[in-house]
Amino acid sequence: MMHDEVVSRLRHVLTEGEIPPGARIPERELCASFAISRTPLREALKVLAAEGLVVLLPNRGSRAAKLTRKDVKELFEVCEALEAAAGELACPRISDAQLREIAELQASMVEHYRAQDLLSYYRCNRLIHEAIVRAADNAVLAGFYESIAARIRRARFITPMSPEHWTLAIQEHEGILNALQRRDAGGLAHILRNHLRRKREEVVRAGFAEGE
Amino acid sequence: MMHDEVVSRLRHVLTEGEIPPGARIPERELCASFAISRTPLREALKVLAAEGLVVLLPNRGSRAAKLTRKDVKELFEVCEALEAAAGELACPRISDAQLREIAELQASMVEHYRAQDLLSYYRCNRLIHEAIVRAADNAVLAGFYESIAARIRRARFITPMSPEHWTLAIQEHEGILNALQRRDAGGLAHILRNHLRRKREEVVRAGFAEGE
DNA sequence: TGGAACCATTTTGAATGCAAAAATGATCTA
DNA sequence: TAGATCATTTTTGCATTCAAAATGGTTCCA
């Protein structure tokens, strides 16, 4: 198995919640389940520790990182800056095909909203944001965004969504698509910032705390 | 030796130019010079590969990453967003002591400019930018900034600086300090963006290319 | 009975060993 | 002599091993 694949799989295990935040990471079990030895697994753990998904306690093993309130605040602050930058860069760079793709995603997202299908809604939402970042055509930015998003995702997963927020989020997304289509970089950046700020409040309000 | 220390030392070896970009990383030599075995060194290599300082070629060892023109462009684009965000966040958060510290750094930087001491100037410049990021009080942002700056630094080190650019940079820094003192978040973000954009042009103009 | 001290077990972090892949270079052929 | 082929050496990636540290449990004594 490729090194990057181990990192990806481990990241998936951590982000998609199979190991809850704060829990010990069972080195031996994961070795068995990935069918690799401790060496490559430990390499992957160090990489994810550098990313902030894992905390390494010297001589006491590794744990899935907990998100403190401050972490959430910091992650959202940076995410805001990155998404706004992505939006600004995407406006002049986005292709018509990419624009169509986002419009389609937007349409199905609205469908899921109508059907009150939260999970499918989240999936579309995520795909749209990722598509915007991709349209910015900046690998460094995309990497950082992925890393931030992975950490935030866990927090968002556990927050319920109030009907008002949901409606508002849909409206904001209309604005995002609109700004993209008009190639209004400044406007898009502004909307994305507000969008993120609201999401952040939502997460924080949801009484979010995994411990400090 | 602590794991993080190996990463730091290796990062230093790579960024401060002891191993030129594109060069093979001599695993055995580094093991000897750090007095460690291959396992912890390889762990550090994977971490730095995730950071983008090292490229791992499967079964063909690791090399110090080369910066292509596109890399430089991408790094500066992200750096712009991060520094602007840092400036915005720093304005309401910066303490008087931190402000004084930056003012002092600014003063000695001007001194070095007068003395045409480029190296000392660079050092002060770097410390100022780092101080602003620190004042933003956001560990995630600081981590990303450090990672970006480490990669950019090598490019900047090899670019000479024209007298006009240097004078302009000094002027921009006056503006930066001024905006900080006035706690003008928007203004500071704007100046930092321009400042970075100019630095980027400088680097690109310097015929920068380590290869594609 | 409560707690401290001690020992066995487990876990961690790093060195070493081993098999597979790549680089090197020596030989052979046209 | 140039190029190809194959054996040798080196390097890489991973599994295993080993020492040190932490954990857990038991015993012993106040």
Tab-separated table of C-alpha atoms (C1' of nucleotides) in Angstrom:
chain	number	residue	atom	x	y	z
A	1	MET	CA	0.000	0.000	0.000
A	2	MET	CA	1.165	3.462	-0.921
A	3	HIS	CA	2.190	5.858	1.818
A	4	ASP	CA	-0.350	8.490	0.798
A	5	GLU	CA	-3.045	5.860	0.829
A	6	VAL	CA	-2.347	5.042	4.454
A	7	VAL	CA	-2.594	8.731	5.316
A	8	SER	CA	-5.873	9.045	3.421
A	9	ARG	CA	-7.417	6.003	4.998
A	10	LEU	CA	-6.337	7.058	8.446
A	11	ARG	CA	-7.655	10.544	7.839
A	12	HIS	CA	-10.941	9.046	6.749
A	13	VAL	CA	-11.137	6.911	9.872
A	14	LEU	CA	-10.582	10.017	11.955
A	15	THR	CA	-12.818	12.466	10.108
A	16	GLU	CA	-15.740	10.196	9.394
A	17	GLY	CA	-15.999	9.576	13.054
A	18	GLU	CA	-15.068	5.973	13.522
A	19	ILE	CA	-12.674	7.132	16.205
A	20	PRO	CA	-14.274	9.800	18.362
A	21	PRO	CA	-12.304	12.941	19.246
A	22	GLY	CA	-10.162	12.433	22.269
A	23	ALA	CA	-10.146	8.674	21.918
A	24	ARG	CA	-6.986	6.680	21.903
A	25	ILE	CA	-5.868	5.581	18.465
A	26	PRO	CA	-5.500	1.792	18.555
A	27	GLU	CA	-2.216	1.362	16.753
A	28	ARG	CA	-2.263	-2.430	16.705
A	29	GLU	CA	-5.844	-2.687	15.514
A	30	LEU	CA	-5.314	-0.229	12.698
A	31	CYS	CA	-2.159	-2.059	11.664
A	32	ALA	CA	-4.193	-5.225	11.447
A	33	SER	CA	-7.114	-3.612	9.633
A	34	PHE	CA	-4.816	-1.907	7.110
A	35	ALA	CA	-2.622	-5.015	6.945
A	36	ILE	CA	0.560	-3.053	7.460
A	37	SER	CA	3.131	-2.918	10.208
A	38	ARG	CA	3.588	-0.203	12.779
A	39	THR	CA	6.274	1.687	10.875
A	40	PRO	CA	4.144	3.019	7.991
A	41	LEU	CA	1.208	3.597	10.307
A	42	ARG	CA	3.328	5.634	12.654
A	43	GLU	CA	4.603	7.678	9.707
A	44	ALA	CA	1.018	8.460	8.789
A	45	LEU	CA	0.246	9.388	12.392
A	46	LYS	CA	3.065	11.938	12.408
A	47	VAL	CA	1.772	13.467	9.188
A	48	LEU	CA	-1.751	13.766	10.570
A	49	ALA	CA	-0.341	15.138	13.802
A	50	ALA	CA	1.334	17.877	11.773
A	51	GLU	CA	-2.076	18.500	10.193
A	52	GLY	CA	-3.679	18.760	13.599
A	53	LEU	CA	-5.985	15.766	13.372
A	54	VAL	CA	-3.923	13.731	15.810
A	55	VAL	CA	-2.163	14.654	19.008
A	56	LEU	CA	0.931	12.733	19.953
A	57	LEU	CA	1.559	12.370	23.648
A	58	PRO	CA	5.203	11.463	24.208
A	59	ASN	CA	5.450	7.910	25.472
A	60	ARG	CA	1.701	7.828	25.911
A	61	GLY	CA	0.503	7.157	22.410
A	62	SER	CA	-1.659	9.142	20.067
A	63	ARG	CA	-5.227	10.347	20.295
A	64	ALA	CA	-7.760	11.776	17.891
A	65	ALA	CA	-7.542	15.523	18.401
A	66	LYS	CA	-10.297	17.241	20.280
A	67	LEU	CA	-11.624	20.491	18.958
A	68	THR	CA	-11.732	23.143	21.603
A	69	ARG	CA	-13.831	26.231	21.238
A	70	LYS	CA	-10.689	28.151	20.388
A	71	ASP	CA	-9.774	25.602	17.731
A	72	VAL	CA	-13.161	25.989	16.090
A	73	LYS	CA	-12.815	29.752	16.161
A	74	GLU	CA	-9.341	29.617	14.666
A	75	LEU	CA	-10.268	27.092	12.017
A	76	PHE	CA	-13.226	29.153	10.899
A	77	GLU	CA	-11.200	32.339	10.814
A	78	VAL	CA	-8.670	30.725	8.520
A	79	CYS	CA	-11.334	28.950	6.503
A	80	GLU	CA	-13.003	32.278	5.919
A	81	ALA	CA	-9.796	33.774	4.578
A	82	LEU	CA	-9.107	30.774	2.383
A	83	GLU	CA	-12.591	30.472	0.921
A	84	ALA	CA	-12.768	34.195	0.269
A	85	ALA	CA	-9.416	34.004	-1.494
A	86	ALA	CA	-10.581	30.955	-3.430
A	87	GLY	CA	-13.689	32.824	-4.527
A	88	GLU	CA	-11.711	35.838	-5.644
A	89	LEU	CA	-9.265	33.715	-7.589
A	90	ALA	CA	-11.991	31.501	-9.036
A	91	CYS	CA	-13.964	34.361	-10.588
A	92	PRO	CA	-11.503	35.168	-13.357
A	93	ARG	CA	-10.389	31.552	-13.722
A	94	ILE	CA	-13.505	29.440	-13.621
A	95	SER	CA	-14.467	27.699	-16.846
A	96	ASP	CA	-17.970	27.545	-18.217
A	97	ALA	CA	-18.026	23.806	-17.587
A	98	GLN	CA	-17.073	24.322	-13.962
A	99	LEU	CA	-19.705	27.006	-13.655
A	100	ARG	CA	-22.330	24.669	-15.065
A	101	GLU	CA	-21.227	21.946	-12.685
A	102	ILE	CA	-21.696	24.249	-9.714
A	103	ALA	CA	-25.077	25.401	-11.005
A	104	GLU	CA	-26.182	21.789	-11.238
A	105	LEU	CA	-24.934	21.025	-7.757
A	106	GLN	CA	-26.781	24.076	-6.535
A	107	ALA	CA	-29.991	22.822	-8.167
A	108	SER	CA	-29.784	19.406	-6.592
A	109	MET	CA	-28.855	20.962	-3.280
A	110	VAL	CA	-32.075	22.962	-3.382
A	111	GLU	CA	-33.902	19.725	-4.183
A	112	HIS	CA	-32.438	18.086	-1.101
A	113	TYR	CA	-33.418	21.124	0.914
A	114	ARG	CA	-36.998	20.816	-0.325
A	115	ALA	CA	-36.962	17.133	0.583
A	116	GLN	CA	-35.419	18.051	3.942
A	117	ASP	CA	-32.679	15.524	3.273
A	118	LEU	CA	-29.937	16.960	5.466
A	119	LEU	CA	-27.229	14.452	4.629
A	120	SER	CA	-27.571	14.803	0.860
A	121	TYR	CA	-27.751	18.553	1.351
A	122	TYR	CA	-24.460	18.515	3.229
A	123	ARG	CA	-22.872	16.426	0.503
A	124	CYS	CA	-23.893	18.896	-2.218
A	125	ASN	CA	-22.880	21.822	-0.089
A	126	ARG	CA	-19.469	20.357	0.426
A	127	LEU	CA	-19.084	19.581	-3.271
A	128	ILE	CA	-19.941	23.157	-4.182
A	129	HIS	CA	-17.384	24.624	-1.824
A	130	GLU	CA	-14.796	22.167	-3.051
A	131	ALA	CA	-15.634	23.033	-6.657
A	132	ILE	CA	-15.068	26.715	-5.973
A	133	VAL	CA	-11.718	25.958	-4.385
A	134	ARG	CA	-10.831	23.767	-7.348
A	135	ALA	CA	-11.797	26.544	-9.743
A	136	ALA	CA	-9.289	28.800	-8.003
A	137	ASP	CA	-6.664	26.542	-9.571
A	138	ASN	CA	-4.237	26.799	-6.672
A	139	ALA	CA	-2.898	23.524	-5.294
A	140	VAL	CA	-1.456	25.085	-2.141
A	141	LEU	CA	-4.756	26.725	-1.327
A	142	ALA	CA	-6.618	23.513	-2.082
A	143	GLY	CA	-4.348	21.552	0.235
A	144	PHE	CA	-4.826	23.952	3.101
A	145	TYR	CA	-8.538	24.065	2.509
A	146	GLU	CA	-8.781	20.296	2.546
A	147	SER	CA	-6.872	20.139	5.794
A	148	ILE	CA	-9.020	22.801	7.453
A	149	ALA	CA	-12.246	21.345	6.126
A	150	ALA	CA	-11.358	17.890	7.389
A	151	ARG	CA	-10.960	19.240	10.889
A	152	ILE	CA	-14.078	21.375	10.760
A	153	ARG	CA	-16.194	18.631	9.274
A	154	ARG	CA	-16.344	16.695	12.487
A	155	ALA	CA	-17.680	19.710	14.316
A	156	ARG	CA	-20.273	20.361	11.676
A	157	PHE	CA	-21.362	16.772	11.581
A	158	ILE	CA	-22.602	16.867	15.093
A	159	THR	CA	-24.438	20.171	14.858
A	160	PRO	CA	-28.111	20.087	14.020
A	161	MET	CA	-29.372	22.789	11.689
A	162	SER	CA	-32.231	25.082	12.524
A	163	PRO	CA	-34.860	25.612	9.780
A	164	GLU	CA	-34.146	29.349	9.655
A	165	HIS	CA	-30.426	28.808	9.256
A	166	TRP	CA	-31.047	26.288	6.568
A	167	THR	CA	-33.249	28.637	4.580
A	168	LEU	CA	-30.712	31.395	4.999
A	169	ALA	CA	-27.876	29.148	3.878
A	170	ILE	CA	-29.797	28.326	0.714
A	171	GLN	CA	-30.279	32.010	0.013
A	172	GLU	CA	-26.623	32.693	0.562
A	173	HIS	CA	-25.756	29.947	-1.878
A	174	GLU	CA	-27.948	31.591	-4.513
A	175	GLY	CA	-25.857	34.691	-3.984
A	176	ILE	CA	-22.640	32.703	-4.281
A	177	LEU	CA	-23.652	31.181	-7.602
A	178	ASN	CA	-24.847	34.539	-8.812
A	179	ALA	CA	-21.601	36.289	-7.948
A	180	LEU	CA	-19.630	33.533	-9.642
A	181	GLN	CA	-21.696	33.859	-12.796
A	182	ARG	CA	-21.188	37.613	-12.790
A	183	ARG	CA	-17.491	36.995	-12.046
A	184	ASP	CA	-17.836	39.457	-9.210
A	185	ALA	CA	-14.715	38.564	-7.240
A	186	GLY	CA	-15.152	41.144	-4.514
A	187	GLY	CA	-18.819	40.376	-4.070
A	188	LEU	CA	-18.220	36.658	-3.956
A	189	ALA	CA	-15.507	37.028	-1.352
A	190	HIS	CA	-17.860	39.097	0.742
A	191	ILE	CA	-20.709	36.608	0.533
A	192	LEU	CA	-18.431	33.667	1.281
A	193	ARG	CA	-17.125	35.441	4.354
A	194	ASN	CA	-20.611	36.040	5.668
A	195	HIS	CA	-21.647	32.528	4.800
A	196	LEU	CA	-18.749	31.090	6.750
A	197	ARG	CA	-19.245	33.448	9.644
A	198	ARG	CA	-22.816	32.310	9.951
A	199	LYS	CA	-21.849	28.661	9.780
A	200	ARG	CA	-19.346	29.283	12.485
A	201	GLU	CA	-21.935	30.890	14.725
A	202	GLU	CA	-24.208	27.952	14.055
A	203	VAL	CA	-21.534	25.525	15.166
A	204	VAL	CA	-20.603	27.567	18.203
A	205	ARG	CA	-24.239	28.113	19.183
A	206	ALA	CA	-24.908	24.401	18.973
A	207	GLY	CA	-23.159	24.378	22.307
A	208	PHE	CA	-20.181	22.920	20.619
A	209	ALA	CA	-17.485	21.660	22.936
A	210	GLU	CA	-15.438	18.536	22.875
A	211	GLY	CA	-13.469	19.726	25.840
A	212	GLU	CA	-10.676	22.193	26.356
B	1	MET	CA	15.959	13.580	20.292
B	2	MET	CA	12.330	14.616	20.152
B	3	HIS	CA	10.358	13.970	16.986
B	4	ASP	CA	9.491	17.630	16.493
B	5	GLU	CA	13.108	18.541	16.888
B	6	VAL	CA	14.099	16.264	14.014
B	7	VAL	CA	11.444	17.912	11.853
B	8	SER	CA	12.679	21.380	12.807
B	9	ARG	CA	16.297	20.593	12.165
B	10	LEU	CA	15.509	18.978	8.849
B	11	ARG	CA	13.343	21.915	7.891
B	12	HIS	CA	16.186	24.225	8.768
B	13	VAL	CA	18.625	22.229	6.661
B	14	LEU	CA	16.208	22.503	3.740
B	15	THR	CA	15.144	26.133	4.081
B	16	GLU	CA	18.479	27.659	4.956
B	17	GLY	CA	19.814	26.233	1.795
B	18	GLU	CA	22.268	23.595	2.882
B	19	ILE	CA	20.529	21.248	0.496
B	20	PRO	CA	19.742	23.016	-2.765
B	21	PRO	CA	16.294	22.619	-4.310
B	22	GLY	CA	16.055	19.547	-6.447
B	23	ALA	CA	18.984	17.870	-4.746
B	24	ARG	CA	18.775	14.402	-3.395
B	25	ILE	CA	18.368	14.218	0.360
B	26	PRO	CA	21.204	12.100	1.720
B	27	GLU	CA	19.350	9.920	4.179
B	28	ARG	CA	22.376	8.141	5.572
B	29	GLU	CA	24.401	11.321	6.025
B	30	LEU	CA	21.600	13.092	7.823
B	31	CYS	CA	21.079	10.089	10.064
B	32	ALA	CA	24.733	10.284	10.991
B	33	SER	CA	24.742	14.042	11.481
B	34	PHE	CA	21.594	13.941	13.615
B	35	ALA	CA	22.808	10.787	15.358
B	36	ILE	CA	19.535	8.980	14.811
B	37	SER	CA	18.470	5.979	12.791
B	38	ARG	CA	16.549	5.968	9.561
B	39	THR	CA	13.124	5.449	11.123
B	40	PRO	CA	12.708	8.835	12.837
B	41	LEU	CA	14.369	10.621	9.937
B	42	ARG	CA	11.972	9.028	7.492
B	43	GLU	CA	9.048	10.079	9.674
B	44	ALA	CA	10.309	13.642	9.518
B	45	LEU	CA	10.688	13.388	5.752
B	46	LYS	CA	7.054	12.356	5.385
B	47	VAL	CA	5.933	15.290	7.495
B	48	LEU	CA	7.959	17.740	5.425
B	49	ALA	CA	6.697	16.094	2.258
B	50	ALA	CA	3.149	16.806	3.448
B	51	GLU	CA	4.274	20.403	3.975
B	52	GLY	CA	5.627	20.574	0.462
B	53	LEU	CA	9.283	21.064	1.293
B	54	VAL	CA	10.225	17.554	0.232
B	55	VAL	CA	9.099	15.431	-2.668
B	56	LEU	CA	9.051	11.694	-2.194
B	57	LEU	CA	9.670	9.659	-5.308
B	58	PRO	CA	8.423	6.125	-4.694
B	59	ASN	CA	11.368	3.754	-4.513
B	60	ARG	CA	13.634	6.553	-5.653
B	61	GLY	CA	14.210	8.475	-2.493
B	62	SER	CA	13.397	12.014	-1.538
B	63	ARG	CA	14.510	15.345	-2.908
B	64	ALA	CA	14.362	18.921	-1.742
B	65	ALA	CA	11.340	20.352	-3.528
B	66	LYS	CA	11.897	22.680	-6.419
B	67	LEU	CA	9.784	25.780	-6.670
B	68	THR	CA	8.259	26.178	-10.074
B	69	ARG	CA	6.902	29.474	-11.279
B	70	LYS	CA	3.426	28.175	-10.589
B	71	ASP	CA	4.417	27.185	-7.063
B	72	VAL	CA	5.683	30.691	-6.379
B	73	LYS	CA	2.487	32.155	-7.753
B	74	GLU	CA	0.347	29.860	-5.653
B	75	LEU	CA	2.371	30.375	-2.509
B	76	PHE	CA	2.164	34.136	-2.826
B	77	GLU	CA	-1.548	34.047	-3.514
B	78	VAL	CA	-2.141	32.091	-0.333
B	79	CYS	CA	0.375	34.124	1.628
B	80	GLU	CA	-1.462	37.259	0.600
B	81	ALA	CA	-4.731	35.883	1.915
B	82	LEU	CA	-3.151	34.702	5.144
B	83	GLU	CA	-1.237	37.883	5.892
B	84	ALA	CA	-4.247	40.016	5.108
B	85	ALA	CA	-6.337	37.883	7.445
B	86	ALA	CA	-3.614	38.082	10.084
B	87	GLY	CA	-3.572	41.851	9.787
B	88	GLU	CA	-7.335	42.106	10.105
B	89	LEU	CA	-7.380	39.841	13.132
B	90	ALA	CA	-4.370	41.499	14.703
B	91	CYS	CA	-5.854	45.012	14.684
B	92	PRO	CA	-8.419	44.409	17.416
B	93	ARG	CA	-6.217	41.934	19.269
B	94	ILE	CA	-2.757	43.408	19.323
B	95	SER	CA	-1.442	44.532	22.691
B	96	ASP	CA	0.399	47.757	23.311
B	97	ALA	CA	3.537	45.796	24.079
B	98	GLN	CA	3.310	43.958	20.774
B	99	LEU	CA	2.692	47.231	19.003
B	100	ARG	CA	5.772	48.747	20.616
B	101	GLU	CA	7.795	45.709	19.646
B	102	ILE	CA	6.802	46.104	16.011
B	103	ALA	CA	7.514	49.831	16.105
B	104	GLU	CA	10.986	49.092	17.420
B	105	LEU	CA	11.588	46.454	14.775
B	106	GLN	CA	10.426	48.948	12.190
B	107	ALA	CA	12.906	51.519	13.484
B	108	SER	CA	15.850	49.161	13.322
B	109	MET	CA	14.721	47.964	9.925
B	110	VAL	CA	14.906	51.533	8.657
B	111	GLU	CA	18.367	51.759	10.193
B	112	HIS	CA	19.475	48.694	8.259
B	113	TYR	CA	17.972	50.175	5.133
B	114	ARG	CA	19.978	53.373	5.669
B	115	ALA	CA	23.088	51.258	6.179
B	116	GLN	CA	22.145	49.243	3.102
B	117	ASP	CA	22.519	46.086	5.158
B	118	LEU	CA	20.251	43.764	3.201
B	119	LEU	CA	20.595	40.725	5.405
B	120	SER	CA	19.755	42.529	8.642
B	121	TYR	CA	16.936	44.261	6.797
B	122	TYR	CA	15.494	40.922	5.757
B	123	ARG	CA	15.744	39.649	9.311
B	124	CYS	CA	13.800	42.624	10.693
B	125	ASN	CA	11.293	42.411	7.899
B	126	ARG	CA	10.663	38.785	8.655
B	127	LEU	CA	10.337	39.455	12.369
B	128	ILE	CA	7.770	42.174	11.738
B	129	HIS	CA	5.622	39.965	9.572
B	130	GLU	CA	5.893	37.163	12.092
B	131	ALA	CA	4.957	39.549	14.893
B	132	ILE	CA	1.810	40.594	13.048
B	133	VAL	CA	0.849	36.976	12.541
B	134	ARG	CA	1.521	36.302	16.201
B	135	ALA	CA	-0.630	39.249	17.188
B	136	ALA	CA	-3.511	37.676	15.282
B	137	ASP	CA	-3.490	35.067	18.040
B	138	ASN	CA	-4.494	32.194	15.805
B	139	ALA	CA	-2.351	29.068	15.988
B	140	VAL	CA	-3.796	27.505	12.854
B	141	LEU	CA	-3.094	30.647	10.868
B	142	ALA	CA	0.381	30.887	12.353
B	143	GLY	CA	1.122	27.298	11.395
B	144	PHE	CA	0.048	27.765	7.808
B	145	TYR	CA	1.926	31.025	7.576
B	146	GLU	CA	5.098	29.431	8.863
B	147	SER	CA	4.793	26.634	6.360
B	148	ILE	CA	4.191	29.008	3.447
B	149	ALA	CA	6.911	31.398	4.550
B	150	ALA	CA	9.431	28.581	4.837
B	151	ARG	CA	8.827	27.623	1.242
B	152	ILE	CA	8.843	31.174	-0.041
B	153	ARG	CA	11.935	32.132	1.880
B	154	ARG	CA	14.219	30.180	-0.362
B	155	ALA	CA	12.914	31.986	-3.387
B	156	ARG	CA	13.320	35.368	-1.767
B	157	PHE	CA	16.825	34.615	-0.603
B	158	ILE	CA	18.122	34.372	-4.097
B	159	THR	CA	16.434	37.479	-5.440
B	160	PRO	CA	18.376	40.709	-5.370
B	161	MET	CA	16.459	43.829	-4.470
B	162	SER	CA	16.392	46.918	-6.626
B	163	PRO	CA	16.910	50.271	-4.840
B	164	GLU	CA	13.465	51.509	-5.908
B	165	HIS	CA	11.733	48.413	-4.634
B	166	TRP	CA	13.592	48.662	-1.400
B	167	THR	CA	12.557	52.267	-0.875
B	168	LEU	CA	8.994	51.387	-1.749
B	169	ALA	CA	9.000	48.459	0.641
B	170	ILE	CA	10.121	50.757	3.450
B	171	GLN	CA	7.297	53.145	2.644
B	172	GLU	CA	4.784	50.321	2.638
B	173	HIS	CA	6.036	49.218	6.015
B	174	GLU	CA	5.434	52.703	7.385
B	175	GLY	CA	1.882	52.284	6.190
B	176	ILE	CA	1.607	48.884	7.827
B	177	LEU	CA	2.743	50.180	11.196
B	178	ASN	CA	0.481	53.172	10.835
B	179	ALA	CA	-2.586	51.090	10.080
B	180	LEU	CA	-1.811	48.824	13.006
B	181	GLN	CA	-1.518	51.770	15.337
B	182	ARG	CA	-4.816	53.135	14.083
B	183	ARG	CA	-6.261	49.603	14.371
B	184	ASP	CA	-7.484	50.024	10.816
B	185	ALA	CA	-8.149	46.382	9.958
B	186	GLY	CA	-9.426	46.951	6.449
B	187	GLY	CA	-6.668	49.387	5.599
B	188	LEU	CA	-3.989	47.094	6.959
B	189	ALA	CA	-5.305	44.137	4.996
B	190	HIS	CA	-5.225	46.240	1.865
B	191	ILE	CA	-1.671	47.430	2.403
B	192	LEU	CA	-0.448	43.941	3.237
B	193	ARG	CA	-2.000	42.611	0.051
B	194	ASN	CA	-0.260	45.210	-2.058
B	195	HIS	CA	2.970	44.705	-0.196
B	196	LEU	CA	2.891	40.993	-0.868
B	197	ARG	CA	1.836	41.451	-4.450
B	198	ARG	CA	4.813	43.681	-5.024
B	199	LYS	CA	7.167	41.223	-3.369
B	200	ARG	CA	5.816	38.522	-5.562
B	201	GLU	CA	6.407	40.546	-8.707
B	202	GLU	CA	9.904	41.241	-7.491
B	203	VAL	CA	10.572	37.536	-7.068
B	204	VAL	CA	9.010	36.638	-10.398
B	205	ARG	CA	10.805	39.453	-12.204
B	206	ALA	CA	14.119	38.332	-10.793
B	207	GLY	CA	13.836	35.668	-13.449
B	208	PHE	CA	13.036	33.247	-10.772
B	209	ALA	CA	13.000	29.634	-11.879
B	210	GLU	CA	14.298	26.528	-10.252
B	211	GLY	CA	12.827	24.432	-13.021
B	212	GLU	CA	9.408	23.127	-13.830
C	1	DT	C1'	-8.743	-1.105	55.439
C	2	DG	C1'	-6.173	2.229	52.822
C	3	DG	C1'	-2.286	3.268	50.545
C	4	DA	C1'	2.422	2.775	49.133
C	5	DA	C1'	5.787	-0.135	46.939
C	6	DC	C1'	7.054	-3.511	43.939
C	7	DC	C1'	6.934	-6.479	39.964
C	8	DA	C1'	4.814	-8.261	35.548
C	9	DT	C1'	2.755	-6.863	31.348
C	10	DT	C1'	1.885	-3.840	27.764
C	11	DT	C1'	2.964	-0.083	24.905
C	12	DT	C1'	5.883	3.135	22.906
C	13	DG	C1'	9.909	4.900	20.234
C	14	DA	C1'	13.790	3.803	17.773
C	15	DA	C1'	17.418	0.547	15.702
C	16	DT	C1'	18.173	-3.180	12.985
C	17	DG	C1'	17.344	-6.671	9.527
C	18	DC	C1'	15.436	-8.204	5.241
C	19	DA	C1'	13.342	-8.435	0.729
C	20	DA	C1'	12.394	-5.864	-3.351
C	21	DA	C1'	13.508	-2.199	-6.420
C	22	DA	C1'	16.714	0.879	-8.596
C	23	DA	C1'	21.337	2.421	-9.798
C	24	DT	C1'	25.847	1.177	-11.165
C	25	DG	C1'	29.120	-0.761	-13.853
C	26	DA	C1'	31.273	-4.594	-16.219
C	27	DT	C1'	31.122	-7.535	-20.098
C	28	DC	C1'	29.779	-8.856	-24.552
C	29	DT	C1'	28.231	-8.099	-29.290
C	30	DA	C1'	27.607	-5.794	-33.542
D	1	DT	C1'	33.561	2.010	-30.223
D	2	DA	C1'	28.713	2.394	-29.106
D	3	DG	C1'	25.071	0.167	-27.282
D	4	DA	C1'	22.776	-3.533	-24.972
D	5	DT	C1'	22.491	-6.961	-21.368
D	6	DC	C1'	23.165	-8.842	-17.124
D	7	DA	C1'	25.407	-9.255	-12.528
D	8	DT	C1'	26.656	-6.521	-8.489
D	9	DT	C1'	25.992	-3.014	-5.302
D	10	DT	C1'	23.246	0.363	-3.178
D	11	DT	C1'	19.050	2.186	-1.662
D	12	DT	C1'	14.418	2.025	-0.370
D	13	DG	C1'	10.328	0.561	2.235
D	14	DC	C1'	8.619	-2.234	5.585
D	15	DA	C1'	8.629	-5.854	9.238
D	16	DT	C1'	10.696	-7.160	13.193
D	17	DT	C1'	13.185	-6.605	17.289
D	18	DC	C1'	14.806	-4.334	21.428
D	19	DA	C1'	15.199	-1.152	25.210
D	20	DA	C1'	12.877	2.184	27.904
D	21	DA	C1'	8.784	3.968	29.682
D	22	DA	C1'	4.121	3.620	31.245
D	23	DT	C1'	0.294	0.828	32.946
D	24	DG	C1'	-1.965	-2.392	35.901
D	25	DG	C1'	-2.281	-5.508	39.489
D	26	DT	C1'	-0.777	-7.615	43.627
D	27	DT	C1'	1.291	-7.668	47.990
D	28	DC	C1'	2.776	-5.855	52.117
D	29	DC	C1'	2.647	-2.870	55.978
D	30	DA	C1'	0.936	0.791	58.945
